[in-house]
């Protein structure tokens, strides 16, 4: 894509501040440990208007519990390295999913169920603060459901389901209103990667788990917005009120 992989100082400061803000908003995220200014010059067209200028480069050191992503398993499955994929998956489960017993024959199914549930929770949290992840591909989706990538990203100033923080996303694939659907797409890719390790019964159960993703996301989304509104208990009109307020904010 003709990218040089470098970051400039202004975007690095923004990334540093945003990830810390997300942490204190209670949203699972990688943390920014340090920001170092580089002596290298980086050429950037900041406003994409053909006016290329020289900017100061910078490097952000990020920390996370794990950097394993859906893509980490997807690439091994795609290349047919099933033994390595199995060993990596067992390592991930042993290190980061202590509730799953390693001698459980359904451990990969339990792992998938947990990732589906936590991914739904993470995207609902993003939506609750108006955070748009600019590049929601499988390589930027953490298996631990942590916000690990901050380039590009954005927060909505006012509600707009078509909001896109990535100026290169001409098709608006990663618009904020599509984040839940993209999450489902990425989880389907994870299931596809896991299928060679599952027996027929487990494959069927995994497909049922994936089908339940939308309900899990919706329940969590409603819970978060009810909390914002201070709504207590259960009322059949709650969902209508939330939908109405979102629609009103769209018209404002």
mmCIF file of C-alpha atoms in Angstrom:
data_model
loop_
_atom_site.group_PDB
_atom_site.id
_atom_site.type_symbol
_atom_site.label_atom_id
_atom_site.label_comp_id
_atom_site.label_asym_id
_atom_site.label_seq_id
_atom_site.Cartn_x
_atom_site.Cartn_y
_atom_site.Cartn_z
ATOM 1 C CA UNK A 1 0.000 0.000 0.000
ATOM 2 C CA UNK A 2 3.061 2.231 -0.375
ATOM 3 C CA UNK A 3 3.210 2.923 3.366
ATOM 4 C CA UNK A 4 6.556 3.442 5.088
ATOM 5 C CA UNK A 5 5.350 2.198 8.492
ATOM 6 C CA UNK A 6 6.543 5.318 10.293
ATOM 7 C CA UNK A 7 4.669 7.608 12.660
ATOM 8 C CA UNK A 8 4.959 11.355 13.090
ATOM 9 C CA UNK A 9 5.082 13.202 16.391
ATOM 10 C CA UNK A 10 1.572 14.685 16.271
ATOM 11 C CA UNK A 11 -0.117 11.324 15.677
ATOM 12 C CA UNK A 12 2.086 9.628 18.285
ATOM 13 C CA UNK A 13 1.095 12.131 20.987
ATOM 14 C CA UNK A 14 -2.537 11.619 20.030
ATOM 15 C CA UNK A 15 -2.135 7.825 20.198
ATOM 16 C CA UNK A 16 -0.432 8.051 23.600
ATOM 17 C CA UNK A 17 -3.201 10.199 25.077
ATOM 18 C CA UNK A 18 -6.045 8.181 23.577
ATOM 19 C CA UNK A 19 -4.911 4.796 24.859
ATOM 20 C CA UNK A 20 -4.530 6.233 28.362
ATOM 21 C CA UNK A 21 -7.986 7.805 28.108
ATOM 22 C CA UNK A 22 -9.443 4.462 27.038
ATOM 23 C CA UNK A 23 -7.806 2.764 30.016
ATOM 24 C CA UNK A 24 -9.320 5.224 32.468
ATOM 25 C CA UNK A 25 -12.692 4.899 30.750
ATOM 26 C CA UNK A 26 -12.551 1.238 31.748
ATOM 27 C CA UNK A 27 -12.071 -0.126 28.236
ATOM 28 C CA UNK A 28 -9.547 -2.975 27.797
ATOM 29 C CA UNK A 29 -6.566 -1.542 25.960
ATOM 30 C CA UNK A 30 -2.844 -1.635 25.439
ATOM 31 C CA UNK A 31 -1.015 1.074 27.375
ATOM 32 C CA UNK A 32 1.489 3.686 26.222
ATOM 33 C CA UNK A 33 4.746 3.333 28.164
ATOM 34 C CA UNK A 34 6.890 5.949 26.443
ATOM 35 C CA UNK A 35 7.124 8.289 23.476
ATOM 36 C CA UNK A 36 10.489 8.885 21.840
ATOM 37 C CA UNK A 37 11.127 11.537 19.217
ATOM 38 C CA UNK A 38 13.103 10.285 16.223
ATOM 39 C CA UNK A 39 15.844 12.151 14.365
ATOM 40 C CA UNK A 40 14.404 10.880 11.089
ATOM 41 C CA UNK A 41 12.277 13.151 8.941
ATOM 42 C CA UNK A 42 8.972 11.744 7.700
ATOM 43 C CA UNK A 43 7.116 13.155 4.713
ATOM 44 C CA UNK A 44 3.357 13.379 5.175
ATOM 45 C CA UNK A 45 0.346 14.868 3.405
ATOM 46 C CA UNK A 46 -1.501 15.744 6.624
ATOM 47 C CA UNK A 47 -4.739 16.948 5.025
ATOM 48 C CA UNK A 48 -4.541 14.747 1.893
ATOM 49 C CA UNK A 49 -4.616 17.813 -0.333
ATOM 50 C CA UNK A 50 -1.334 17.244 -2.125
ATOM 51 C CA UNK A 51 0.623 19.505 0.229
ATOM 52 C CA UNK A 52 3.382 17.164 1.440
ATOM 53 C CA UNK A 53 5.496 18.443 4.314
ATOM 54 C CA UNK A 54 8.439 17.175 6.326
ATOM 55 C CA UNK A 55 7.523 16.210 9.917
ATOM 56 C CA UNK A 56 9.369 14.903 12.943
ATOM 57 C CA UNK A 57 9.115 11.150 13.408
ATOM 58 C CA UNK A 58 8.341 9.458 16.708
ATOM 59 C CA UNK A 59 8.027 6.010 18.288
ATOM 60 C CA UNK A 60 5.463 4.953 20.895
ATOM 61 C CA UNK A 61 6.326 1.982 23.100
ATOM 62 C CA UNK A 62 3.112 0.070 23.820
ATOM 63 C CA UNK A 63 2.482 -2.595 26.453
ATOM 64 C CA UNK A 64 -0.231 -5.250 26.555
ATOM 65 C CA UNK A 65 -0.901 -8.542 28.311
ATOM 66 C CA UNK A 66 -0.629 -10.226 24.936
ATOM 67 C CA UNK A 67 -0.220 -9.222 21.298
ATOM 68 C CA UNK A 68 -1.737 -12.395 19.867
ATOM 69 C CA UNK A 69 -4.447 -11.568 17.350
ATOM 70 C CA UNK A 70 -7.003 -13.455 15.290
ATOM 71 C CA UNK A 71 -4.535 -13.100 12.443
ATOM 72 C CA UNK A 72 -1.909 -14.988 14.467
ATOM 73 C CA UNK A 73 -3.990 -18.165 14.142
ATOM 74 C CA UNK A 74 -5.444 -17.336 10.751
ATOM 75 C CA UNK A 75 -2.063 -17.202 9.021
ATOM 76 C CA UNK A 76 -1.010 -20.595 10.392
ATOM 77 C CA UNK A 77 -4.275 -22.222 9.321
ATOM 78 C CA UNK A 78 -3.970 -20.649 5.876
ATOM 79 C CA UNK A 79 -0.457 -22.050 5.427
ATOM 80 C CA UNK A 80 -1.484 -25.506 6.710
ATOM 81 C CA UNK A 81 0.826 -25.393 9.738
ATOM 82 C CA UNK A 82 -1.718 -27.131 11.960
ATOM 83 C CA UNK A 83 0.753 -28.593 14.440
ATOM 84 C CA UNK A 84 2.280 -25.176 15.064
ATOM 85 C CA UNK A 85 -1.197 -23.644 15.240
ATOM 86 C CA UNK A 86 -2.244 -26.229 17.851
ATOM 87 C CA UNK A 87 0.883 -25.577 19.916
ATOM 88 C CA UNK A 88 0.393 -21.814 19.738
ATOM 89 C CA UNK A 89 -3.275 -22.102 20.666
ATOM 90 C CA UNK A 90 -2.472 -24.316 23.647
ATOM 91 C CA UNK A 91 0.137 -21.795 24.774
ATOM 92 C CA UNK A 92 -2.344 -18.919 24.503
ATOM 93 C CA UNK A 93 -4.982 -20.819 26.465
ATOM 94 C CA UNK A 94 -2.509 -21.883 29.146
ATOM 95 C CA UNK A 95 -1.095 -18.383 29.557
ATOM 96 C CA UNK A 96 -4.202 -16.227 29.219
ATOM 97 C CA UNK A 97 -7.332 -18.341 29.735
ATOM 98 C CA UNK A 98 -6.826 -19.958 33.167
ATOM 99 C CA UNK A 99 -10.503 -20.920 33.458
ATOM 100 C CA UNK A 100 -10.061 -23.406 30.589
ATOM 101 C CA UNK A 101 -8.556 -26.761 31.586
ATOM 102 C CA UNK A 102 -5.765 -27.904 29.285
ATOM 103 C CA UNK A 103 -6.926 -31.539 29.528
ATOM 104 C CA UNK A 104 -10.434 -30.596 28.386
ATOM 105 C CA UNK A 105 -11.138 -32.026 24.929
ATOM 106 C CA UNK A 106 -13.445 -29.022 24.340
ATOM 107 C CA UNK A 107 -10.812 -26.441 25.248
ATOM 108 C CA UNK A 108 -10.717 -24.919 21.740
ATOM 109 C CA UNK A 109 -14.498 -24.634 21.767
ATOM 110 C CA UNK A 110 -14.405 -22.953 25.187
ATOM 111 C CA UNK A 111 -11.689 -20.646 23.943
ATOM 112 C CA UNK A 112 -13.774 -19.639 20.929
ATOM 113 C CA UNK A 113 -16.857 -19.044 23.077
ATOM 114 C CA UNK A 114 -14.877 -16.750 25.390
ATOM 115 C CA UNK A 115 -13.387 -14.759 22.501
ATOM 116 C CA UNK A 116 -16.841 -14.316 20.917
ATOM 117 C CA UNK A 117 -18.316 -13.056 24.184
ATOM 118 C CA UNK A 118 -15.433 -10.727 25.032
ATOM 119 C CA UNK A 119 -15.244 -9.323 21.498
ATOM 120 C CA UNK A 120 -18.938 -8.439 21.691
ATOM 121 C CA UNK A 121 -18.264 -6.746 25.035
ATOM 122 C CA UNK A 122 -15.284 -4.780 23.707
ATOM 123 C CA UNK A 123 -17.106 -3.415 20.659
ATOM 124 C CA UNK A 124 -20.116 -2.479 22.797
ATOM 125 C CA UNK A 125 -17.719 -0.547 25.045
ATOM 126 C CA UNK A 126 -16.244 1.211 22.010
ATOM 127 C CA UNK A 127 -19.721 2.220 20.924
ATOM 128 C CA UNK A 128 -20.632 3.454 24.401
ATOM 129 C CA UNK A 129 -17.942 6.164 24.189
ATOM 130 C CA UNK A 130 -18.206 6.835 20.448
ATOM 131 C CA UNK A 131 -14.816 5.291 19.654
ATOM 132 C CA UNK A 132 -14.196 4.281 16.049
ATOM 133 C CA UNK A 133 -11.355 1.859 15.355
ATOM 134 C CA UNK A 134 -10.126 2.810 11.912
ATOM 135 C CA UNK A 135 -8.763 -0.566 10.767
ATOM 136 C CA UNK A 136 -10.800 -3.476 12.174
ATOM 137 C CA UNK A 137 -9.102 -6.296 10.281
ATOM 138 C CA UNK A 138 -8.209 -9.666 11.808
ATOM 139 C CA UNK A 139 -4.634 -8.565 12.435
ATOM 140 C CA UNK A 140 -5.847 -5.736 14.668
ATOM 141 C CA UNK A 141 -8.339 -7.800 16.679
ATOM 142 C CA UNK A 142 -6.819 -9.142 19.886
ATOM 143 C CA UNK A 143 -7.578 -12.701 20.991
ATOM 144 C CA UNK A 144 -7.786 -11.245 24.506
ATOM 145 C CA UNK A 145 -10.248 -8.585 23.340
ATOM 146 C CA UNK A 146 -7.928 -5.674 24.041
ATOM 147 C CA UNK A 147 -7.855 -2.461 21.996
ATOM 148 C CA UNK A 148 -4.367 -2.911 20.556
ATOM 149 C CA UNK A 149 -4.212 -0.621 17.543
ATOM 150 C CA UNK A 150 -4.529 3.181 17.458
ATOM 151 C CA UNK A 151 -3.785 4.141 13.914
ATOM 152 C CA UNK A 152 -6.036 5.539 12.647
ATOM 153 C CA UNK A 153 -8.855 6.016 15.143
ATOM 154 C CA UNK A 154 -11.330 8.677 16.193
ATOM 155 C CA UNK A 155 -14.102 9.715 18.564
ATOM 156 C CA UNK A 156 -17.399 11.033 17.249
ATOM 157 C CA UNK A 157 -18.155 14.634 18.190
ATOM 158 C CA UNK A 158 -21.852 13.927 17.545
ATOM 159 C CA UNK A 159 -23.622 10.704 16.677
ATOM 160 C CA UNK A 160 -23.118 9.650 13.083
ATOM 161 C CA UNK A 161 -23.235 5.934 12.162
ATOM 162 C CA UNK A 162 -21.273 6.749 8.989
ATOM 163 C CA UNK A 163 -18.359 8.309 10.881
ATOM 164 C CA UNK A 164 -15.013 7.043 9.534
ATOM 165 C CA UNK A 165 -11.712 8.143 11.097
ATOM 166 C CA UNK A 166 -9.625 6.547 8.348
ATOM 167 C CA UNK A 167 -9.312 8.820 5.332
ATOM 168 C CA UNK A 168 -8.107 5.902 3.199
ATOM 169 C CA UNK A 169 -11.281 3.896 3.893
ATOM 170 C CA UNK A 170 -13.113 5.046 0.774
ATOM 171 C CA UNK A 171 -15.685 2.237 0.982
ATOM 172 C CA UNK A 172 -16.484 3.080 4.638
ATOM 173 C CA UNK A 173 -15.977 -0.545 5.575
ATOM 174 C CA UNK A 174 -14.886 0.421 9.075
ATOM 175 C CA UNK A 175 -17.428 3.146 9.764
ATOM 176 C CA UNK A 176 -18.488 3.223 13.390
ATOM 177 C CA UNK A 177 -21.969 1.933 12.619
ATOM 178 C CA UNK A 178 -20.459 -1.186 11.078
ATOM 179 C CA UNK A 179 -18.075 -2.126 13.892
ATOM 180 C CA UNK A 180 -20.303 -4.837 15.353
ATOM 181 C CA UNK A 181 -20.720 -6.429 11.919
ATOM 182 C CA UNK A 182 -16.985 -6.312 11.286
ATOM 183 C CA UNK A 183 -16.485 -8.001 14.647
ATOM 184 C CA UNK A 184 -18.747 -10.819 13.475
ATOM 185 C CA UNK A 185 -16.812 -11.083 10.211
ATOM 186 C CA UNK A 186 -13.493 -11.353 12.072
ATOM 187 C CA UNK A 187 -14.878 -13.977 14.455
ATOM 188 C CA UNK A 188 -16.084 -15.997 11.469
ATOM 189 C CA UNK A 189 -12.498 -15.902 10.181
ATOM 190 C CA UNK A 190 -11.311 -17.126 13.583
ATOM 191 C CA UNK A 191 -13.783 -20.014 13.439
ATOM 192 C CA UNK A 192 -12.600 -20.859 9.951
ATOM 193 C CA UNK A 193 -9.024 -20.999 11.269
ATOM 194 C CA UNK A 194 -10.037 -23.235 14.192
ATOM 195 C CA UNK A 195 -12.148 -25.705 12.219
ATOM 196 C CA UNK A 196 -9.251 -28.027 11.276
ATOM 197 C CA UNK A 197 -8.726 -28.552 15.028
ATOM 198 C CA UNK A 198 -12.385 -29.306 15.810
ATOM 199 C CA UNK A 199 -14.408 -32.492 15.404
ATOM 200 C CA UNK A 200 -17.801 -32.396 13.591
ATOM 201 C CA UNK A 201 -19.798 -31.945 16.807
ATOM 202 C CA UNK A 202 -17.541 -29.119 17.983
ATOM 203 C CA UNK A 203 -17.787 -27.401 14.611
ATOM 204 C CA UNK A 204 -21.566 -27.414 14.876
ATOM 205 C CA UNK A 205 -21.487 -26.033 18.417
ATOM 206 C CA UNK A 206 -18.961 -23.372 17.412
ATOM 207 C CA UNK A 207 -21.247 -22.237 14.603
ATOM 208 C CA UNK A 208 -24.096 -21.913 17.116
ATOM 209 C CA UNK A 209 -21.851 -19.864 19.403
ATOM 210 C CA UNK A 210 -21.025 -17.543 16.532
ATOM 211 C CA UNK A 211 -24.730 -17.158 15.728
ATOM 212 C CA UNK A 212 -25.239 -15.926 19.286
ATOM 213 C CA UNK A 213 -22.719 -13.110 18.884
ATOM 214 C CA UNK A 214 -25.315 -10.552 17.780
ATOM 215 C CA UNK A 215 -27.495 -11.183 20.830
ATOM 216 C CA UNK A 216 -24.516 -10.940 23.178
ATOM 217 C CA UNK A 217 -23.465 -7.659 21.619
ATOM 218 C CA UNK A 218 -26.982 -6.212 21.760
ATOM 219 C CA UNK A 219 -27.478 -7.177 25.420
ATOM 220 C CA UNK A 220 -24.180 -5.568 26.428
ATOM 221 C CA UNK A 221 -24.877 -2.467 24.310
ATOM 222 C CA UNK A 222 -28.242 -1.985 26.020
ATOM 223 C CA UNK A 223 -26.714 -2.534 29.479
ATOM 224 C CA UNK A 224 -24.113 0.174 28.882
ATOM 225 C CA UNK A 225 -26.609 2.717 27.584
ATOM 226 C CA UNK A 226 -29.059 1.994 30.403
ATOM 227 C CA UNK A 227 -26.243 2.731 32.837
ATOM 228 C CA UNK A 228 -25.556 6.016 31.052
ATOM 229 C CA UNK A 229 -29.213 6.989 31.406
ATOM 230 C CA UNK A 230 -29.464 5.808 35.008
ATOM 231 C CA UNK A 231 -32.201 3.311 34.159
ATOM 232 C CA UNK A 232 -32.717 0.731 36.895
ATOM 233 C CA UNK A 233 -34.372 -2.656 36.617
ATOM 234 C CA UNK A 234 -36.068 -3.976 33.508
ATOM 235 C CA UNK A 235 -38.697 -2.143 31.489
ATOM 236 C CA UNK A 236 -39.961 -3.079 28.049
ATOM 237 C CA UNK A 237 -39.769 0.569 27.005
ATOM 238 C CA UNK A 238 -36.042 0.906 27.806
ATOM 239 C CA UNK A 239 -34.870 -0.322 24.419
ATOM 240 C CA UNK A 240 -37.320 1.966 22.661
ATOM 241 C CA UNK A 241 -36.080 4.954 24.666
ATOM 242 C CA UNK A 242 -32.424 4.230 23.835
ATOM 243 C CA UNK A 243 -33.210 3.824 20.131
ATOM 244 C CA UNK A 244 -35.278 7.016 20.187
ATOM 245 C CA UNK A 245 -32.504 9.056 21.827
ATOM 246 C CA UNK A 246 -29.914 7.779 19.339
ATOM 247 C CA UNK A 247 -32.238 8.709 16.489
ATOM 248 C CA UNK A 248 -32.810 12.178 17.974
ATOM 249 C CA UNK A 249 -29.056 12.743 18.313
ATOM 250 C CA UNK A 250 -28.662 11.744 14.662
ATOM 251 C CA UNK A 251 -31.152 14.464 13.635
ATOM 252 C CA UNK A 252 -29.557 17.183 15.780
#
